[in-house]
PDB file of C-alpha atoms and ligand atoms in Angstrom:
ATOM      1  CA  MET A 236      10.188   4.186  77.826  1.00  0.00           C
ATOM      2  CA  TYR A 237      10.093   5.869  81.260  1.00  0.00           C
ATOM      3  CA  LYS A 238       8.718   9.385  81.593  1.00  0.00           C
ATOM      4  CA  GLY A 239      11.224  12.206  82.048  1.00  0.00           C
ATOM      5  CA  ARG A 240      10.918  15.208  84.298  1.00  0.00           C
ATOM      6  CA  PHE A 241      10.171  18.869  83.754  1.00  0.00           C
ATOM      7  CA  ILE A 242      12.073  21.203  86.084  1.00  0.00           C
ATOM      8  CA  THR A 243      11.815  24.986  85.891  1.00  0.00           C
ATOM      9  CA  PHE A 244      14.043  27.696  87.371  1.00  0.00           C
ATOM     10  CA  GLU A 245      12.588  31.019  88.378  1.00  0.00           C
ATOM     11  CA  GLY A 246      13.633  34.189  90.153  1.00  0.00           C
ATOM     12  CA  GLY A 247      14.318  37.857  89.633  1.00  0.00           C
ATOM     13  CA  GLU A 248      17.019  39.390  87.452  1.00  0.00           C
ATOM     14  CA  GLY A 249      20.595  38.359  88.215  1.00  0.00           C
ATOM     15  CA  ALA A 250      19.556  35.496  90.510  1.00  0.00           C
ATOM     16  CA  GLY A 251      22.145  33.168  88.945  1.00  0.00           C
ATOM     17  CA  LYS A 252      19.688  30.790  87.237  1.00  0.00           C
ATOM     18  CA  SER A 253      21.791  30.233  84.111  1.00  0.00           C
ATOM     19  CA  THR A 254      24.916  29.335  86.106  1.00  0.00           C
ATOM     20  CA  GLN A 255      22.968  26.909  88.287  1.00  0.00           C
ATOM     21  CA  ILE A 256      21.198  25.321  85.309  1.00  0.00           C
ATOM     22  CA  LYS A 257      24.563  24.737  83.635  1.00  0.00           C
ATOM     23  CA  LEU A 258      25.974  23.098  86.786  1.00  0.00           C
ATOM     24  CA  ILE A 259      22.995  20.845  87.460  1.00  0.00           C
ATOM     25  CA  ALA A 260      22.869  19.843  83.783  1.00  0.00           C
ATOM     26  CA  GLU A 261      26.508  18.703  83.989  1.00  0.00           C
ATOM     27  CA  THR A 262      25.845  16.794  87.212  1.00  0.00           C
ATOM     28  CA  LEU A 263      22.793  15.027  85.785  1.00  0.00           C
ATOM     29  CA  GLU A 264      24.599  14.132  82.572  1.00  0.00           C
ATOM     30  CA  LYS A 265      27.457  12.627  84.596  1.00  0.00           C
ATOM     31  CA  LEU A 266      24.897  10.508  86.437  1.00  0.00           C
ATOM     32  CA  GLY A 267      23.667   9.202  83.087  1.00  0.00           C
ATOM     33  CA  TYR A 268      20.527  11.258  82.519  1.00  0.00           C
ATOM     34  CA  ASP A 269      19.593  12.629  79.137  1.00  0.00           C
ATOM     35  CA  VAL A 270      19.242  16.374  79.764  1.00  0.00           C
ATOM     36  CA  VAL A 271      17.656  19.152  77.713  1.00  0.00           C
ATOM     37  CA  VAL A 272      18.433  22.747  78.697  1.00  0.00           C
ATOM     38  CA  THR A 273      16.010  25.327  77.416  1.00  0.00           C
ATOM     39  CA  ARG A 274      14.685  28.791  78.236  1.00  0.00           C
ATOM     40  CA  GLU A 275      11.795  31.202  77.987  1.00  0.00           C
ATOM     41  CA  PRO A 276      10.847  33.329  76.250  1.00  0.00           C
ATOM     42  CA  GLY A 277      12.229  31.081  73.516  1.00  0.00           C
ATOM     43  CA  GLY A 278      13.445  27.517  73.432  1.00  0.00           C
ATOM     44  CA  SER A 279      11.767  26.547  70.134  1.00  0.00           C
ATOM     45  CA  VAL A 280      12.286  28.079  66.701  1.00  0.00           C
ATOM     46  CA  GLY A 281       8.918  29.844  66.827  1.00  0.00           C
ATOM     47  CA  ALA A 282       9.350  31.080  70.385  1.00  0.00           C
ATOM     48  CA  GLU A 283      12.894  32.333  69.782  1.00  0.00           C
ATOM     49  CA  ALA A 284      11.467  34.505  66.981  1.00  0.00           C
ATOM     50  CA  THR A 285       9.227  36.149  69.597  1.00  0.00           C
ATOM     51  CA  ARG A 286      11.988  36.545  72.201  1.00  0.00           C
ATOM     52  CA  HIS A 287      13.570  39.542  70.546  1.00  0.00           C
ATOM     53  CA  VAL A 288      10.211  41.287  70.071  1.00  0.00           C
ATOM     54  CA  LEU A 289       9.553  40.943  73.809  1.00  0.00           C
ATOM     55  CA  LEU A 290      12.974  41.648  75.292  1.00  0.00           C
ATOM     56  CA  SER A 291      13.934  44.515  72.978  1.00  0.00           C
ATOM     57  CA  GLY A 292      10.823  46.353  74.128  1.00  0.00           C
ATOM     58  CA  ALA A 293       9.364  46.395  70.595  1.00  0.00           C
ATOM     59  CA  ALA A 294       6.024  45.134  71.923  1.00  0.00           C
ATOM     60  CA  GLU A 295       5.981  47.399  74.996  1.00  0.00           C
ATOM     61  CA  GLU A 296       4.081  50.225  73.300  1.00  0.00           C
ATOM     62  CA  PHE A 297       1.216  47.830  72.505  1.00  0.00           C
ATOM     63  CA  GLY A 298       0.610  47.196  76.193  1.00  0.00           C
ATOM     64  CA  VAL A 299       1.122  44.553  78.862  1.00  0.00           C
ATOM     65  CA  ARG A 300      -1.874  42.548  77.619  1.00  0.00           C
ATOM     66  CA  MET A 301      -0.335  42.179  74.177  1.00  0.00           C
ATOM     67  CA  GLU A 302       2.981  41.141  75.765  1.00  0.00           C
ATOM     68  CA  ALA A 303       1.195  38.531  77.886  1.00  0.00           C
ATOM     69  CA  PHE A 304      -0.379  37.035  74.748  1.00  0.00           C
ATOM     70  CA  LEU A 305       3.027  36.954  73.042  1.00  0.00           C
ATOM     71  CA  PHE A 306       4.612  35.182  76.041  1.00  0.00           C
ATOM     72  CA  ALA A 307       1.725  32.692  75.977  1.00  0.00           C
ATOM     73  CA  SER A 308       1.989  31.961  72.258  1.00  0.00           C
ATOM     74  CA  ALA A 309       5.756  31.491  72.566  1.00  0.00           C
ATOM     75  CA  ARG A 310       5.143  29.156  75.544  1.00  0.00           C
ATOM     76  CA  SER A 311       2.611  27.081  73.660  1.00  0.00           C
ATOM     77  CA  ASP A 312       5.040  26.521  70.781  1.00  0.00           C
ATOM     78  CA  HIS A 313       7.872  25.723  73.192  1.00  0.00           C
ATOM     79  CA  VAL A 314       5.763  23.228  75.144  1.00  0.00           C
ATOM     80  CA  GLU A 315       4.509  21.360  72.092  1.00  0.00           C
ATOM     81  CA  GLU A 316       7.713  21.456  70.011  1.00  0.00           C
ATOM     82  CA  VAL A 317      10.376  20.937  72.681  1.00  0.00           C
ATOM     83  CA  ILE A 318       9.265  20.278  76.267  1.00  0.00           C
ATOM     84  CA  ARG A 319       6.523  17.664  75.872  1.00  0.00           C
ATOM     85  CA  PRO A 320       8.394  15.550  73.273  1.00  0.00           C
ATOM     86  CA  ALA A 321      11.529  15.561  75.453  1.00  0.00           C
ATOM     87  CA  VAL A 322       9.700  14.599  78.657  1.00  0.00           C
ATOM     88  CA  GLU A 323       7.807  11.872  76.801  1.00  0.00           C
ATOM     89  CA  ALA A 324      11.147  10.566  75.511  1.00  0.00           C
ATOM     90  CA  GLY A 325      12.378  10.186  79.112  1.00  0.00           C
ATOM     91  CA  LYS A 326      14.600  13.281  79.230  1.00  0.00           C
ATOM     92  CA  ILE A 327      15.135  15.719  82.078  1.00  0.00           C
ATOM     93  CA  VAL A 328      14.109  19.142  80.838  1.00  0.00           C
ATOM     94  CA  LEU A 329      15.683  22.098  82.674  1.00  0.00           C
ATOM     95  CA  CYS A 330      13.911  25.294  81.721  1.00  0.00           C
ATOM     96  CA  ASP A 331      15.119  28.817  82.534  1.00  0.00           C
ATOM     97  CA  ARG A 332      11.779  30.548  83.386  1.00  0.00           C
ATOM     98  CA  PHE A 333       8.296  29.321  82.569  1.00  0.00           C
ATOM     99  CA  ALA A 334       4.686  30.181  83.418  1.00  0.00           C
ATOM    100  CA  ASP A 335       5.527  31.539  86.898  1.00  0.00           C
ATOM    101  CA  SER A 336       7.453  34.376  85.247  1.00  0.00           C
ATOM    102  CA  THR A 337       4.262  35.426  83.466  1.00  0.00           C
ATOM    103  CA  ARG A 338       2.320  35.175  86.737  1.00  0.00           C
ATOM    104  CA  ILE A 339       4.805  37.504  88.411  1.00  0.00           C
ATOM    105  CA  TYR A 340       6.040  39.862  85.677  1.00  0.00           C
ATOM    106  CA  GLN A 341       2.777  40.303  83.728  1.00  0.00           C
ATOM    107  CA  GLY A 342       0.435  39.452  86.607  1.00  0.00           C
ATOM    108  CA  VAL A 343       1.766  40.933  89.822  1.00  0.00           C
ATOM    109  CA  THR A 344       3.802  43.798  88.357  1.00  0.00           C
ATOM    110  CA  GLY A 345       1.912  44.130  85.067  1.00  0.00           C
ATOM    111  CA  ASN A 346      -1.532  44.190  86.622  1.00  0.00           C
ATOM    112  CA  ILE A 347      -3.133  41.870  84.081  1.00  0.00           C
ATOM    113  CA  GLU A 348      -6.478  40.484  85.263  1.00  0.00           C
ATOM    114  CA  ALA A 349      -6.051  37.185  87.076  1.00  0.00           C
ATOM    115  CA  THR A 350      -8.767  35.398  85.058  1.00  0.00           C
ATOM    116  CA  LEU A 351      -7.196  36.309  81.737  1.00  0.00           C
ATOM    117  CA  LEU A 352      -3.758  35.169  82.935  1.00  0.00           C
ATOM    118  CA  LYS A 353      -5.139  31.889  84.259  1.00  0.00           C
ATOM    119  CA  ASN A 354      -6.858  31.180  80.949  1.00  0.00           C
ATOM    120  CA  LEU A 355      -3.757  32.055  78.957  1.00  0.00           C
ATOM    121  CA  GLU A 356      -1.629  29.821  81.181  1.00  0.00           C
ATOM    122  CA  ARG A 357      -4.048  26.887  80.898  1.00  0.00           C
ATOM    123  CA  VAL A 358      -4.019  27.041  77.104  1.00  0.00           C
ATOM    124  CA  ALA A 359      -0.267  27.644  76.750  1.00  0.00           C
ATOM    125  CA  VAL A 360       0.857  25.036  79.258  1.00  0.00           C
ATOM    126  CA  ASN A 361      -1.745  22.487  78.133  1.00  0.00           C
ATOM    127  CA  GLY A 362      -1.152  20.183  81.104  1.00  0.00           C
ATOM    128  CA  MET A 363       2.647  20.468  81.101  1.00  0.00           C
ATOM    129  CA  VAL A 364       3.029  21.530  84.742  1.00  0.00           C
ATOM    130  CA  PRO A 365       6.590  21.432  86.139  1.00  0.00           C
ATOM    131  CA  ASP A 366       7.458  18.494  88.425  1.00  0.00           C
ATOM    132  CA  LEU A 367       9.655  20.925  90.337  1.00  0.00           C
ATOM    133  CA  THR A 368      10.202  24.682  90.290  1.00  0.00           C
ATOM    134  CA  ILE A 369      13.359  26.025  91.856  1.00  0.00           C
ATOM    135  CA  ILE A 370      13.121  29.675  92.818  1.00  0.00           C
ATOM    136  CA  ILE A 371      16.565  31.166  93.231  1.00  0.00           C
ATOM    137  CA  ASP A 372      16.230  34.034  95.652  1.00  0.00           C
ATOM    138  CA  VAL A 373      18.467  37.077  95.902  1.00  0.00           C
ATOM    139  CA  PRO A 374      17.659  40.591  97.150  1.00  0.00           C
ATOM    140  CA  ALA A 375      16.553  42.727  94.190  1.00  0.00           C
ATOM    141  CA  GLU A 376      19.377  45.200  94.717  1.00  0.00           C
ATOM    142  CA  ILE A 377      22.035  42.500  94.444  1.00  0.00           C
ATOM    143  CA  GLY A 378      20.349  40.834  91.480  1.00  0.00           C
ATOM    144  CA  MET A 379      20.143  44.123  89.602  1.00  0.00           C
ATOM    145  CA  ALA A 380      23.781  44.944  90.373  1.00  0.00           C
ATOM    146  CA  ARG A 381      24.754  41.559  88.874  1.00  0.00           C
ATOM    147  CA  ALA A 382      22.507  42.083  85.830  1.00  0.00           C
ATOM    148  CA  THR A 383      23.979  45.535  85.221  1.00  0.00           C
ATOM    149  CA  ASN A 384      27.490  44.155  85.579  1.00  0.00           C
ATOM    150  CA  ARG A 385      26.706  41.297  83.189  1.00  0.00           C
ATOM    151  CA  SER A 386      25.389  43.686  80.537  1.00  0.00           C
ATOM    152  CA  ALA A 387      28.908  45.196  80.395  1.00  0.00           C
ATOM    153  CA  GLY A 388      27.726  48.655  79.421  1.00  0.00           C
ATOM    154  CA  GLN A 389      25.092  47.406  76.961  1.00  0.00           C
ATOM    155  CA  GLU A 390      21.511  48.516  77.391  1.00  0.00           C
ATOM    156  CA  LEU A 391      19.430  46.479  79.837  1.00  0.00           C
ATOM    157  CA  ASP A 392      16.407  44.674  78.363  1.00  0.00           C
ATOM    158  CA  ARG A 393      12.753  45.761  78.556  1.00  0.00           C
ATOM    159  CA  PHE A 394      12.186  44.150  81.982  1.00  0.00           C
ATOM    160  CA  GLU A 395      15.613  44.643  83.551  1.00  0.00           C
ATOM    161  CA  LYS A 396      15.234  48.386  82.943  1.00  0.00           C
ATOM    162  CA  GLU A 397      12.364  48.741  85.361  1.00  0.00           C
ATOM    163  CA  GLU A 398      12.608  50.407  88.777  1.00  0.00           C
ATOM    164  CA  LEU A 399      14.189  48.708  91.773  1.00  0.00           C
ATOM    165  CA  GLY A 400      10.826  48.822  93.568  1.00  0.00           C
ATOM    166  CA  THR A 401       9.298  46.727  90.765  1.00  0.00           C
ATOM    167  CA  HIS A 402      12.093  44.158  91.101  1.00  0.00           C
ATOM    168  CA  GLU A 403      11.503  44.046  94.861  1.00  0.00           C
ATOM    169  CA  LEU A 404       7.794  43.380  94.287  1.00  0.00           C
ATOM    170  CA  ARG A 405       8.732  40.515  91.976  1.00  0.00           C
ATOM    171  CA  ARG A 406      11.120  39.006  94.501  1.00  0.00           C
ATOM    172  CA  ASN A 407       8.418  39.048  97.176  1.00  0.00           C
ATOM    173  CA  ALA A 408       5.858  37.644  94.745  1.00  0.00           C
ATOM    174  CA  PHE A 409       8.135  34.685  93.906  1.00  0.00           C
ATOM    175  CA  LEU A 410       8.561  33.983  97.628  1.00  0.00           C
ATOM    176  CA  GLU A 411       4.788  34.221  98.102  1.00  0.00           C
ATOM    177  CA  LEU A 412       4.232  31.815  95.219  1.00  0.00           C
ATOM    178  CA  ALA A 413       6.574  29.300  96.873  1.00  0.00           C
ATOM    179  CA  LYS A 414       4.442  29.497 100.024  1.00  0.00           C
ATOM    180  CA  GLU A 415       1.260  28.965  98.022  1.00  0.00           C
ATOM    181  CA  GLU A 416       2.640  25.948  96.139  1.00  0.00           C
ATOM    182  CA  PRO A 417       5.118  24.354  98.549  1.00  0.00           C
ATOM    183  CA  ILE A 418       5.004  20.919  96.936  1.00  0.00           C
ATOM    184  CA  ARG A 419       6.024  22.131  93.486  1.00  0.00           C
ATOM    185  CA  CYS A 420       8.257  25.046  94.516  1.00  0.00           C
ATOM    186  CA  THR A 421      11.551  25.053  96.422  1.00  0.00           C
ATOM    187  CA  VAL A 422      13.335  28.275  97.297  1.00  0.00           C
ATOM    188  CA  VAL A 423      17.129  28.170  97.113  1.00  0.00           C
ATOM    189  CA  ASP A 424      19.158  31.031  98.579  1.00  0.00           C
ATOM    190  CA  GLY A 425      21.085  32.565  95.674  1.00  0.00           C
ATOM    191  CA  LEU A 426      23.669  34.334  97.864  1.00  0.00           C
ATOM    192  CA  GLY A 427      27.001  32.794  98.729  1.00  0.00           C
ATOM    193  CA  ASP A 428      29.272  30.256  97.146  1.00  0.00           C
ATOM    194  CA  VAL A 429      28.207  28.986  93.698  1.00  0.00           C
ATOM    195  CA  GLU A 430      29.092  25.392  94.643  1.00  0.00           C
ATOM    196  CA  ASP A 431      27.025  25.552  97.847  1.00  0.00           C
ATOM    197  CA  ILE A 432      24.057  26.873  95.900  1.00  0.00           C
ATOM    198  CA  ALA A 433      24.568  24.056  93.374  1.00  0.00           C
ATOM    199  CA  ASP A 434      24.490  21.496  96.229  1.00  0.00           C
ATOM    200  CA  ASN A 435      21.158  22.890  97.387  1.00  0.00           C
ATOM    201  CA  VAL A 436      19.791  22.818  93.848  1.00  0.00           C
ATOM    202  CA  PHE A 437      20.887  19.183  93.522  1.00  0.00           C
ATOM    203  CA  LYS A 438      19.220  18.239  96.824  1.00  0.00           C
ATOM    204  CA  ALA A 439      15.903  19.562  95.502  1.00  0.00           C
ATOM    205  CA  VAL A 440      16.307  17.991  92.053  1.00  0.00           C
ATOM    206  CA  GLU A 441      17.301  14.623  93.517  1.00  0.00           C
ATOM    207  CA  MET A 442      13.863  14.339  95.115  1.00  0.00           C
ATOM    208  CA  VAL A 443      12.091  14.248  91.762  1.00  0.00           C
ATOM    209  CA  LEU A 444      14.553  12.309  89.595  1.00  0.00           C
ATOM    210  CA  PRO A 445      13.256   9.156  87.935  1.00  0.00           C
ATOM    211  CA  LEU A 446      15.280   5.956  88.206  1.00  0.00           C
ATOM    212  CA  LEU A 447      17.735   5.483  85.364  1.00  0.00           C
ATOM    213  CA  PRO A 448      16.938   2.496  83.100  1.00  0.00           C
ATOM    214  CA  SER A 449      20.030   0.729  84.559  1.00  0.00           C
ATOM    215  CA  GLN A 450      18.777   1.315  88.129  1.00  0.00           C
ATOM    216  CA  LYS A 451      15.359  -0.039  87.113  1.00  0.00           C
ATOM    217  CA  LYS A 452      16.927  -3.269  85.870  1.00  0.00           C
ATOM    218  CA  THR A 453      18.783  -3.710  89.175  1.00  0.00           C
ATOM    219  CA  LYS A 454      15.599  -2.994  91.105  1.00  0.00           C
ATOM    220  CA  ASN A 455      13.574  -5.490  89.056  1.00  0.00           C
ATOM    221  CA  LYS A 456      16.324  -8.103  89.434  1.00  0.00           C
ATOM    222  CA  SER A 457      16.408  -7.786  93.217  1.00  0.00           C
ATOM    223  CA  ALA A 458      12.592  -7.917  93.376  1.00  0.00           C
ATOM    224  CA  ALA A 459      12.649 -11.106  91.282  1.00  0.00           C
ATOM    225  CA  GLN A 460      15.429 -12.500  93.511  1.00  0.00           C
ATOM    226  CA  LYS A 461      13.362 -11.858  96.656  1.00  0.00           C
ATOM    227  CA  LYS A 462      10.365 -13.593  95.058  1.00  0.00           C
ATOM    228  CA  SER A 463      12.330 -16.693  94.082  1.00  0.00           C
ATOM    229  CA  ASN A 464      13.950 -16.840  97.543  1.00  0.00           C
ATOM    230  CA  SER A 465      10.585 -16.744  99.259  1.00  0.00           C
ATOM    231  CA  ALA A 466       9.041 -19.311  96.841  1.00  0.00           C
TER     232      ALA A 466
HETATM  233  P1  LIG B 715      16.157  36.326  81.060  1.00  0.00           P
HETATM  234  O1  LIG B 715      16.805  35.764  79.863  1.00  0.00           O
HETATM  235  O2  LIG B 715      16.991  37.230  81.863  1.00  0.00           O
HETATM  236  O3  LIG B 715      15.434  35.346  81.889  1.00  0.00           O
HETATM  237  O4  LIG B 715      15.098  37.351  80.418  1.00  0.00           O
HETATM  238  C1  LIG B 715      13.802  37.108  80.236  1.00  0.00           C
HETATM  239  C2  LIG B 715      13.049  38.332  80.659  1.00  0.00           C
HETATM  240  O5  LIG B 715      11.686  38.191  80.297  1.00  0.00           O
HETATM  241  C3  LIG B 715      13.069  38.542  82.173  1.00  0.00           C
HETATM  242  O6  LIG B 715      13.208  39.920  82.432  1.00  0.00           O
HETATM  243  C4  LIG B 715      11.711  38.100  82.609  1.00  0.00           C
HETATM  244  C5  LIG B 715      10.846  38.341  81.404  1.00  0.00           C
HETATM  245  N1  LIG B 715       9.733  37.406  81.291  1.00  0.00           N
HETATM  246  C6  LIG B 715       8.434  37.848  81.490  1.00  0.00           C
HETATM  247  O7  LIG B 715       8.218  39.026  81.744  1.00  0.00           O
HETATM  248  N2  LIG B 715       7.414  36.950  81.370  1.00  0.00           N
HETATM  249  C7  LIG B 715       7.605  35.631  81.046  1.00  0.00           C
HETATM  250  O8  LIG B 715       6.647  34.865  80.956  1.00  0.00           O
HETATM  251  C8  LIG B 715       8.972  35.188  80.845  1.00  0.00           C
HETATM  252  C9  LIG B 715       9.233  33.758  80.497  1.00  0.00           C
HETATM  253  C10 LIG B 715       9.998  36.111  80.981  1.00  0.00           C
END
């Protein structure tokens, strides 16, 4: 069994991650890959139970530290129950947000101590580092306008509700992160035509895709052919 890939999508509110994940999932499935689409906070039964507590703001009054622990426990369950088994089974896992969101939301704009966050991340991720992280970048103002539009009059969630300045800090922090980890992270401009953005997402994903089992057979055959020709 060949190993799959773990690809995460990050960015501020209203960046268009969900739309792009849907499109790339369809493209990969058409190519013959086995794809798992998942999200954080959530993605496993245990983690989904925590999602509401976090996004409704029910945990807010207990402090950012408590929220960071909840995100980490949800992540640990998600990694062990869903992500690792899928990657080990050769699937392509596309995850809407992962540990970078904690680094930015709880770290940069939540002011949690760096050492605590690093330790939490190490335990929660337990070696499951993304093969690729796509950061979809849009100006905070545009992202928030989209998020507000999408909520169709319903209340924004605990994090969406925050001030525009906080969203701007997050946008800059994601861009900074991409500079710090240029091998893992690729920034894709989230403005413009959805199909053009999808092309750019595919270009980045293509670089990390494993060969399909059928491609492997062809490759092995041609290697064997070369050997017998030269013998
Ligand atoms: P989303 O479904 O719009 O991505 O909502 C998830 C929200 O949770 C988003 O505002 C970012 C926030 N979040 C964190 O603050 N820390 C995390 O670790 C994750 C995964 C999400």
